[in-house]
Amino acid sequence: MEKRTNLTGLSQAELVSFMADNGEPAYRGRQIFAALQHRRLRSFDEMSDLPKALRERLQETATASTLTIESRYLSADGTRRFLMKTHDNLPVETVFIPEERRDTICFSSQSGCPLQCTFCLTAQLGLLRSLTPGEIVEQIVIVLNDAYGVGQKPPRGTNLVGMGAGEPFLNFDALLKAIRIMADPQGLFIVPHRMTVSTAGVVPRIRELATIPDRPNLAISLAAPTDELRDMLMPINKKWPLEELLGACKEFEQTLKAGERFTFEYVMLDAVNDSDEHARQLANLLNRHDLHTKGNLIPHNPARPLPYQPSPRTRVEMFKGILESKGIHTFVRKPRGRDIFAACGQLAAVAQSPGLRASSSAG
Ligand code: SAH
C-alpha cells in the first residue's frame, strides 16, 4: 500500500498547507503545484528549481506521480489508448481522441466497474477499486504530455469526458475534487464547462449535481425506453427505475444555466433496442417528462464476449428520424478507436489490439 501522499491529488491550497506542515514557506507549495499541474512534471527529480535536499525529503513522504504507462495503442483513425497501472497494479485506461477543431480526452473514474451493463466490456472486470483524485488528474497529465510534449500548451481546445471505465457517480467526491484541481488557472486550467460526465443513472448524485454551481456537463446513459428492457441491459435500473431517473433529470434540467449541456446517450443494439416502436417509446418517455435534452445515438461497439451486434446504419437513421419527428434533437456518434479497443464500452484492459476487421474503424 502506497502510504506517501500523491501531491498531484492536492489542490493548490492543500499543497501549501502540506508544505507548511513540512516547515516550508507557502511559495514552495505554489511552486510545486505549478510544477505538477502547469509544467506537468511527473517526478521530483525533474524539479531542478527545488533545492536537492528538499527533493530528497519530499521523496520520503510524498510522490509526484503514481500511475505508470503499461502500453499505448494507436488506432488507424488517430485515437490513442493508454493502458496504465496503479501503484497496486490495477489497470487504468484513458483515450485520446483527436478531432478537427479540438481534442478530447476520455478518462476513467474507476478501475473496472461495479455496474453490470450487458453491452459493456468493462463490466466483465467487475469493480477493482475507485480511483483517487490524483489518479484521475494524472491520466490527463500523461495524455497531454504524450500528445503535445511535456508541459507544452495544447494547440487547440481540450475537452474532457468522464466516459471511460467505471461509474463516475459512484466515485463522486474524488471526481469533484479532481475537477476542481484541473480547473485551477495556475495548473491545467481545464474548466468544468469543457467537461462532460456520463452516468448510468445514480439518482441521488444527479440531484446533488443539480445543487453544485461549478459543474461539468451531464450525460445520462439510457439504452432502453422501458423498465422491462432497461432492467435487462442495465441492472442499475432495478435500483433507480426510469420514472425516478427521469424525474431527477427534470430537476437537473431546471437548474441548467446558459452554455451548459445536458444530453442522453443511447447505445444501438441490433434487434434489441432499435425498433421504430422503441424510438416512439423513447420519444414519448422524454416528452412526458418534459425533457429537452439532446440525444446521442452510439452504434454498439462489438467485442467477442458480448452477445450484441451494432444496429445497421439504415436502422440508426430511421431511429433518429423518429426521434427528430417528435422534437428530439439527435446526433449519431461516430465510433473512434474500435480497432484498438478504445471505443465506448471496450475498455477492459485488453493488452493487445483485438484484430477486428480494420475497416470497421476507418469511417
Ligand atoms: N458508467 C458511465 C460512464 C461509462 S460508459 C455510464 O454508464 O454512463 C460511457 C458510455 O458508453 C455510456 O453511454 C454507455 O452506455 C456506452 N457504452 C457502453 N458499452 C458500449 C458499447 N459496447 N458500445 C457502445 N457504447 C457503449
Short mmCIF file of C-alpha atoms and ligand atoms in Angstrom, two decimals:
data_model
loop_
_atom_site.label_atom_id
_atom_site.label_comp_id
_atom_site.label_asym_id
_atom_site.label_seq_id
_atom_site.Cartn_x
_atom_site.Cartn_y
_atom_site.Cartn_z
CA MET A 1 0.00 0.00 0.00
CA GLU A 2 1.37 3.42 -1.01
CA LYS A 3 1.49 5.47 2.20
CA ARG A 4 3.09 8.56 0.70
CA THR A 5 0.85 11.48 -0.26
CA ASN A 6 0.29 11.82 -4.01
CA LEU A 7 0.79 15.56 -4.49
CA THR A 8 -0.97 15.52 -7.89
CA GLY A 9 -4.20 14.86 -5.99
CA LEU A 10 -3.91 18.02 -3.86
CA SER A 11 -5.38 21.41 -4.62
CA GLN A 12 -3.06 24.39 -4.56
CA ALA A 13 -4.30 25.36 -1.07
CA GLU A 14 -3.75 21.82 0.20
CA LEU A 15 -0.24 21.72 -1.23
CA VAL A 16 0.58 24.98 0.51
CA SER A 17 -0.56 23.54 3.83
CA PHE A 18 1.20 20.21 3.15
CA MET A 19 4.45 22.13 2.67
CA ALA A 20 3.73 24.28 5.74
CA ASP A 21 3.40 21.06 7.77
CA ASN A 22 6.86 20.20 6.48
CA GLY A 23 8.23 23.56 7.64
CA GLU A 24 8.33 25.12 4.17
CA PRO A 25 7.04 28.55 3.12
CA ALA A 26 3.81 28.96 1.14
CA TYR A 27 5.58 29.82 -2.11
CA ARG A 28 7.11 26.32 -2.18
CA GLY A 29 3.61 24.83 -2.20
CA ARG A 30 2.62 27.07 -5.09
CA GLN A 31 5.86 26.28 -6.91
CA ILE A 32 5.29 22.53 -6.64
CA PHE A 33 1.65 22.87 -7.67
CA ALA A 34 2.76 24.70 -10.83
CA ALA A 35 5.49 22.10 -11.47
CA LEU A 36 2.96 19.26 -11.29
CA GLN A 37 -0.06 20.84 -12.92
CA HIS A 38 1.25 23.55 -15.24
CA ARG A 39 4.67 22.19 -16.23
CA ARG A 40 3.20 18.69 -15.93
CA LEU A 41 6.33 17.18 -14.38
CA ARG A 42 5.95 13.67 -13.04
CA SER A 43 8.91 13.34 -10.66
CA PHE A 44 10.67 15.48 -8.07
CA ASP A 45 13.95 14.79 -9.89
CA GLU A 46 12.78 16.94 -12.80
CA MET A 47 12.02 19.89 -10.49
CA SER A 48 15.57 21.20 -10.65
CA ASP A 49 14.49 24.60 -9.31
CA LEU A 50 13.87 22.97 -5.90
CA PRO A 51 16.82 22.52 -3.51
CA LYS A 52 18.19 18.99 -3.75
CA ALA A 53 17.77 18.41 0.00
CA LEU A 54 14.09 19.32 -0.24
CA ARG A 55 13.56 16.97 -3.16
CA GLU A 56 15.16 14.17 -1.19
CA ARG A 57 12.98 14.89 1.84
CA LEU A 58 9.83 15.03 -0.29
CA GLN A 59 10.67 11.67 -1.79
CA GLU A 60 10.17 10.07 1.64
CA THR A 61 6.69 11.39 2.42
CA ALA A 62 5.25 12.20 -1.00
CA THR A 63 5.02 11.16 -4.63
CA ALA A 64 4.73 13.36 -7.70
CA SER A 65 3.00 10.60 -9.67
CA THR A 66 1.78 7.06 -9.11
CA LEU A 67 0.48 5.79 -12.46
CA THR A 68 2.81 4.09 -14.91
CA ILE A 69 2.18 3.59 -18.62
CA GLU A 70 1.99 -0.10 -19.44
CA SER A 71 1.21 0.24 -23.15
CA ARG A 72 -0.09 2.63 -25.71
CA TYR A 73 -2.14 1.65 -28.77
CA LEU A 74 -2.62 3.75 -31.87
CA SER A 75 -5.77 3.43 -33.98
CA ALA A 76 -5.96 3.85 -37.74
CA ASP A 77 -8.18 6.90 -37.03
CA GLY A 78 -5.58 8.58 -34.81
CA THR A 79 -7.20 7.65 -31.50
CA ARG A 80 -4.73 6.56 -28.81
CA ARG A 81 -5.49 4.22 -25.95
CA PHE A 82 -3.29 4.26 -22.87
CA LEU A 83 -3.22 1.24 -20.61
CA MET A 84 -1.81 2.37 -17.30
CA LYS A 85 -1.20 0.68 -13.97
CA THR A 86 -1.80 2.00 -10.46
CA HIS A 87 0.83 1.58 -7.71
CA ASP A 88 -1.12 -1.52 -6.61
CA ASN A 89 -1.03 -2.93 -10.12
CA LEU A 90 -4.62 -2.30 -11.26
CA PRO A 91 -5.48 -1.27 -14.82
CA VAL A 92 -6.49 2.29 -15.68
CA GLU A 93 -7.42 3.25 -19.23
CA THR A 94 -7.52 6.63 -20.89
CA VAL A 95 -8.23 7.53 -24.50
CA PHE A 96 -7.03 10.46 -26.60
CA ILE A 97 -9.37 11.36 -29.46
CA PRO A 98 -8.10 13.93 -31.97
CA GLU A 99 -10.86 15.79 -33.79
CA GLU A 100 -10.92 18.53 -36.37
CA ARG A 101 -11.41 21.51 -34.12
CA ARG A 102 -10.44 20.11 -30.72
CA ASP A 103 -9.00 17.09 -28.97
CA THR A 104 -10.90 15.05 -26.42
CA ILE A 105 -9.53 13.01 -23.54
CA CYS A 106 -11.76 10.26 -22.18
CA PHE A 107 -10.73 9.35 -18.62
CA SER A 108 -11.70 6.58 -16.21
CA SER A 109 -13.16 7.11 -12.76
CA GLN A 110 -12.70 3.55 -11.51
CA SER A 111 -10.50 0.56 -12.25
CA GLY A 112 -13.07 -1.85 -13.64
CA CYS A 113 -16.75 -1.12 -12.92
CA PRO A 114 -19.34 -2.49 -10.48
CA LEU A 115 -22.31 -1.98 -12.84
CA GLN A 116 -23.22 -4.94 -14.95
CA CYS A 117 -24.40 -3.40 -18.19
CA THR A 118 -24.63 -6.38 -20.51
CA PHE A 119 -23.37 -4.49 -23.59
CA CYS A 120 -20.19 -3.17 -21.97
CA LEU A 121 -16.88 -4.99 -21.83
CA THR A 122 -15.66 -3.08 -18.76
CA ALA A 123 -18.41 -4.79 -16.73
CA GLN A 124 -16.56 -8.06 -17.14
CA LEU A 125 -13.71 -6.79 -14.98
CA GLY A 126 -16.00 -6.10 -12.02
CA LEU A 127 -15.00 -3.28 -9.70
CA LEU A 128 -11.31 -3.41 -8.84
CA ARG A 129 -11.39 -0.10 -6.97
CA SER A 130 -12.34 3.56 -7.26
CA LEU A 131 -9.59 5.91 -8.39
CA THR A 132 -8.22 8.70 -6.22
CA PRO A 133 -8.37 12.36 -7.30
CA GLY A 134 -4.64 12.17 -8.05
CA GLU A 135 -5.12 9.14 -10.29
CA ILE A 136 -7.85 10.95 -12.21
CA VAL A 137 -5.74 14.09 -12.71
CA GLU A 138 -2.65 12.06 -13.62
CA GLN A 139 -4.46 10.42 -16.53
CA ILE A 140 -4.98 13.83 -18.09
CA VAL A 141 -1.38 14.92 -17.41
CA ILE A 142 0.01 11.75 -19.01
CA VAL A 143 -2.14 12.07 -22.12
CA LEU A 144 -1.46 15.81 -22.57
CA ASN A 145 2.29 15.20 -22.29
CA ASP A 146 2.13 12.36 -24.79
CA ALA A 147 0.02 14.32 -27.26
CA TYR A 148 1.77 17.70 -27.13
CA GLY A 149 5.07 17.25 -25.26
CA VAL A 150 5.84 17.71 -21.55
CA GLY A 151 4.28 20.94 -20.31
CA GLN A 152 3.50 22.17 -23.85
CA LYS A 153 0.32 24.14 -24.25
CA PRO A 154 -2.37 22.25 -26.17
CA PRO A 155 -2.59 23.91 -29.59
CA ARG A 156 -6.38 23.54 -29.70
CA GLY A 157 -9.04 23.28 -27.05
CA THR A 158 -9.02 20.15 -24.89
CA ASN A 159 -12.34 18.64 -23.87
CA LEU A 160 -12.64 16.01 -21.17
CA VAL A 161 -15.23 13.27 -20.99
CA GLY A 162 -15.73 11.05 -17.97
CA MET A 163 -16.85 8.12 -20.06
CA GLY A 164 -14.01 5.67 -19.59
CA ALA A 165 -14.09 2.71 -17.24
CA GLY A 166 -16.24 2.97 -14.13
CA GLU A 167 -19.29 4.83 -12.92
CA PRO A 168 -18.17 8.39 -12.10
CA PHE A 169 -21.14 8.99 -9.80
CA LEU A 170 -20.09 6.08 -7.59
CA ASN A 171 -16.80 7.94 -7.06
CA PHE A 172 -18.39 11.36 -6.78
CA ASP A 173 -16.19 13.07 -4.18
CA ALA A 174 -12.93 12.08 -5.89
CA LEU A 175 -14.38 13.17 -9.22
CA LEU A 176 -15.42 16.60 -7.93
CA LYS A 177 -12.07 17.10 -6.29
CA ALA A 178 -10.20 16.20 -9.49
CA ILE A 179 -12.45 18.61 -11.41
CA ARG A 180 -11.59 21.43 -9.01
CA ILE A 181 -7.85 20.71 -9.21
CA MET A 182 -7.93 20.68 -13.01
CA ALA A 183 -9.83 23.97 -13.16
CA ASP A 184 -7.08 25.93 -11.35
CA PRO A 185 -5.79 28.69 -13.68
CA GLN A 186 -2.28 28.11 -12.30
CA GLY A 187 -2.49 24.44 -13.19
CA LEU A 188 -4.05 22.50 -16.08
CA PHE A 189 -6.76 25.16 -16.34
CA ILE A 190 -9.37 22.88 -17.87
CA VAL A 191 -12.65 24.35 -16.67
CA PRO A 192 -15.74 22.22 -15.83
CA HIS A 193 -17.53 23.79 -18.77
CA ARG A 194 -15.19 21.81 -21.10
CA MET A 195 -16.01 18.54 -19.43
CA THR A 196 -18.86 16.05 -19.73
CA VAL A 197 -19.51 13.34 -17.20
CA SER A 198 -21.70 10.38 -18.07
CA THR A 199 -23.73 8.39 -15.56
CA ALA A 200 -25.67 5.17 -15.83
CA GLY A 201 -28.23 6.83 -13.55
CA VAL A 202 -27.15 7.20 -9.93
CA VAL A 203 -30.17 9.29 -8.99
CA PRO A 204 -29.01 10.83 -5.66
CA ARG A 205 -25.85 12.16 -7.31
CA ILE A 206 -27.81 13.66 -10.23
CA ARG A 207 -29.83 15.53 -7.60
CA GLU A 208 -26.63 16.57 -5.84
CA LEU A 209 -25.03 17.79 -9.06
CA ALA A 210 -28.10 19.97 -9.55
CA THR A 211 -27.06 21.94 -6.44
CA ILE A 212 -23.42 22.48 -7.46
CA PRO A 213 -22.66 25.77 -9.22
CA ASP A 214 -19.34 24.98 -10.99
CA ARG A 215 -20.08 21.65 -12.52
CA PRO A 216 -19.33 19.60 -15.61
CA ASN A 217 -21.89 18.96 -18.33
CA LEU A 218 -24.02 15.90 -17.73
CA ALA A 219 -24.87 12.91 -19.93
CA ILE A 220 -27.27 10.13 -18.97
CA SER A 221 -26.94 6.63 -20.42
CA LEU A 222 -30.42 5.36 -21.23
CA ALA A 223 -30.05 2.37 -23.58
CA ALA A 224 -33.75 1.43 -23.28
CA PRO A 225 -37.14 3.17 -23.21
CA THR A 226 -38.93 0.75 -20.84
CA ASP A 227 -38.08 -0.62 -17.40
CA GLU A 228 -38.53 -4.14 -18.66
CA LEU A 229 -35.78 -3.81 -21.25
CA ARG A 230 -33.57 -1.49 -19.20
CA ASP A 231 -33.62 -3.89 -16.24
CA MET A 232 -32.08 -6.46 -18.56
CA LEU A 233 -29.48 -4.24 -20.22
CA MET A 234 -28.55 -2.05 -17.25
CA PRO A 235 -29.29 -3.76 -13.92
CA ILE A 236 -28.81 -0.42 -12.10
CA ASN A 237 -32.33 0.28 -13.40
CA LYS A 238 -33.73 -2.06 -10.76
CA LYS A 239 -32.44 0.31 -8.11
CA TRP A 240 -33.38 3.55 -9.86
CA PRO A 241 -36.07 2.86 -12.47
CA LEU A 242 -36.85 5.17 -15.37
CA GLU A 243 -39.59 7.22 -13.67
CA GLU A 244 -37.25 8.10 -10.82
CA LEU A 245 -34.29 8.67 -13.11
CA LEU A 246 -36.16 10.96 -15.48
CA GLY A 247 -37.73 12.78 -12.53
CA ALA A 248 -34.23 13.58 -11.27
CA CYS A 249 -33.21 14.55 -14.81
CA LYS A 250 -36.07 17.05 -14.96
CA GLU A 251 -34.98 18.55 -11.64
CA PHE A 252 -31.47 18.82 -13.01
CA GLU A 253 -32.67 20.36 -16.27
CA GLN A 254 -34.44 23.09 -14.35
CA THR A 255 -31.11 24.20 -12.88
CA LEU A 256 -29.30 24.43 -16.25
CA LYS A 257 -27.51 27.68 -16.94
CA ALA A 258 -26.67 29.20 -20.32
CA GLY A 259 -23.94 27.22 -22.05
CA GLU A 260 -24.35 24.05 -20.00
CA ARG A 261 -25.07 20.90 -21.95
CA PHE A 262 -27.35 18.07 -20.88
CA THR A 263 -27.61 15.04 -23.16
CA PHE A 264 -28.68 11.43 -23.13
CA GLU A 265 -26.87 8.52 -24.73
CA TYR A 266 -28.48 5.50 -26.30
CA VAL A 267 -26.36 2.56 -27.40
CA MET A 268 -27.85 0.98 -30.52
CA LEU A 269 -28.04 -2.81 -30.26
CA ASP A 270 -29.16 -4.69 -33.34
CA ALA A 271 -32.71 -6.08 -32.94
CA VAL A 272 -32.66 -5.43 -29.18
CA ASN A 273 -33.49 -1.76 -28.56
CA ASP A 274 -33.52 -0.22 -32.05
CA SER A 275 -37.04 -0.73 -33.49
CA ASP A 276 -39.41 2.04 -34.59
CA GLU A 277 -41.52 1.17 -31.57
CA HIS A 278 -38.54 1.67 -29.24
CA ALA A 279 -37.88 5.06 -30.84
CA ARG A 280 -41.51 6.12 -30.30
CA GLN A 281 -41.44 4.87 -26.71
CA LEU A 282 -38.21 6.77 -26.07
CA ALA A 283 -39.56 10.00 -27.55
CA ASN A 284 -42.79 9.67 -25.57
CA LEU A 285 -40.88 8.98 -22.37
CA LEU A 286 -38.74 12.10 -22.76
CA ASN A 287 -41.67 14.26 -23.84
CA ARG A 288 -43.86 13.02 -20.99
CA HIS A 289 -41.17 14.20 -18.56
CA ASP A 290 -40.91 17.45 -20.48
CA LEU A 291 -37.19 16.89 -21.02
CA HIS A 292 -35.45 18.93 -23.69
CA THR A 293 -32.15 17.04 -23.69
CA LYS A 294 -30.45 16.29 -26.95
CA GLY A 295 -29.68 12.67 -27.73
CA ASN A 296 -26.57 10.84 -28.88
CA LEU A 297 -27.07 7.51 -30.57
CA ILE A 298 -23.97 5.36 -30.11
CA PRO A 299 -23.60 2.44 -32.51
CA HIS A 300 -22.73 -0.56 -30.37
CA ASN A 301 -19.02 -1.34 -30.29
CA PRO A 302 -18.81 -5.08 -30.51
CA ALA A 303 -16.38 -7.27 -28.65
CA ARG A 304 -16.12 -11.01 -28.77
CA PRO A 305 -17.66 -11.96 -25.39
CA LEU A 306 -20.58 -9.52 -25.78
CA PRO A 307 -23.80 -11.01 -27.19
CA TYR A 308 -24.73 -7.99 -29.39
CA GLN A 309 -24.14 -6.55 -32.82
CA PRO A 310 -24.31 -2.90 -33.86
CA SER A 311 -27.57 -1.77 -35.47
CA PRO A 312 -27.26 -1.35 -39.22
CA ARG A 313 -26.66 2.22 -40.40
CA THR A 314 -30.11 2.49 -42.01
CA ARG A 315 -31.79 1.38 -38.77
CA VAL A 316 -29.90 4.05 -36.82
CA GLU A 317 -31.03 6.68 -39.33
CA MET A 318 -34.68 5.52 -39.09
CA PHE A 319 -34.49 5.64 -35.30
CA LYS A 320 -33.01 9.12 -35.40
CA GLY A 321 -35.72 10.23 -37.85
CA ILE A 322 -38.49 9.15 -35.48
CA LEU A 323 -36.92 10.95 -32.53
CA GLU A 324 -36.45 14.10 -34.62
CA SER A 325 -40.05 13.96 -35.82
CA LYS A 326 -41.12 14.07 -32.19
CA GLY A 327 -38.97 17.10 -31.45
CA ILE A 328 -35.87 15.40 -30.04
CA HIS A 329 -32.59 16.63 -31.48
CA THR A 330 -30.45 13.61 -32.12
CA PHE A 331 -26.87 13.02 -33.25
CA VAL A 332 -25.27 9.80 -34.32
CA ARG A 333 -21.87 9.37 -32.75
CA LYS A 334 -19.01 8.11 -34.87
CA PRO A 335 -17.15 5.26 -33.20
CA ARG A 336 -13.49 6.05 -32.60
CA GLY A 337 -10.64 3.66 -31.95
CA ARG A 338 -12.63 0.43 -32.32
CA ASP A 339 -9.63 -1.35 -33.83
CA ILE A 340 -7.58 -0.86 -30.65
CA PHE A 341 -10.37 -1.48 -28.11
CA ALA A 342 -10.59 2.20 -27.29
CA ALA A 343 -14.23 2.90 -28.17
CA CYS A 344 -17.16 3.27 -25.73
CA GLY A 345 -17.70 0.12 -23.74
CA GLN A 346 -14.50 -1.51 -24.95
CA LEU A 347 -12.17 -0.59 -22.11
CA ALA A 348 -11.31 -3.81 -20.36
CA ALA A 349 -7.55 -3.68 -20.04
CA VAL A 350 -7.19 -5.63 -23.25
CA ALA A 351 -3.47 -5.95 -23.70
CA GLN A 352 -3.47 -6.10 -27.49
CA SER A 353 -5.41 -4.78 -30.42
CA PRO A 354 -8.29 -7.20 -30.85
CA GLY A 355 -7.79 -7.78 -34.56
CA LEU A 356 -11.27 -6.63 -35.53
CA ARG A 357 -11.59 -6.01 -39.23
CA ALA A 358 -9.54 -2.90 -39.80
CA SER A 359 -12.30 -1.45 -41.98
CA SER A 360 -14.66 -1.16 -39.02
CA SER A 361 -12.68 1.78 -37.67
CA ALA A 362 -11.86 3.58 -40.83
CA GLY A 363 -15.07 5.62 -41.23
N1 SAH B 1 -20.70 4.40 -16.31
C1 SAH B 1 -20.92 5.59 -17.08
C2 SAH B 1 -19.76 6.01 -17.96
C3 SAH B 1 -19.08 4.94 -18.81
S1 SAH B 1 -19.87 4.33 -20.22
C4 SAH B 1 -22.19 5.45 -17.89
O1 SAH B 1 -22.73 4.36 -17.94
O2 SAH B 1 -22.65 6.43 -18.45
C5 SAH B 1 -19.91 5.61 -21.41
C6 SAH B 1 -20.96 5.35 -22.49
O3 SAH B 1 -20.62 4.22 -23.31
C7 SAH B 1 -22.35 5.04 -21.91
O4 SAH B 1 -23.31 5.84 -22.52
C8 SAH B 1 -22.56 3.58 -22.31
O5 SAH B 1 -23.92 3.30 -22.46
C9 SAH B 1 -21.77 3.46 -23.58
N2 SAH B 1 -21.38 2.08 -23.90
C10 SAH B 1 -21.06 1.10 -23.05
N3 SAH B 1 -20.74 -0.03 -23.71
C11 SAH B 1 -20.85 0.26 -25.03
C12 SAH B 1 -20.63 -0.48 -26.22
N4 SAH B 1 -20.19 -1.74 -26.20
N5 SAH B 1 -20.83 0.16 -27.40
C13 SAH B 1 -21.21 1.44 -27.45
N6 SAH B 1 -21.42 2.20 -26.35
C14 SAH B 1 -21.25 1.62 -25.15
#
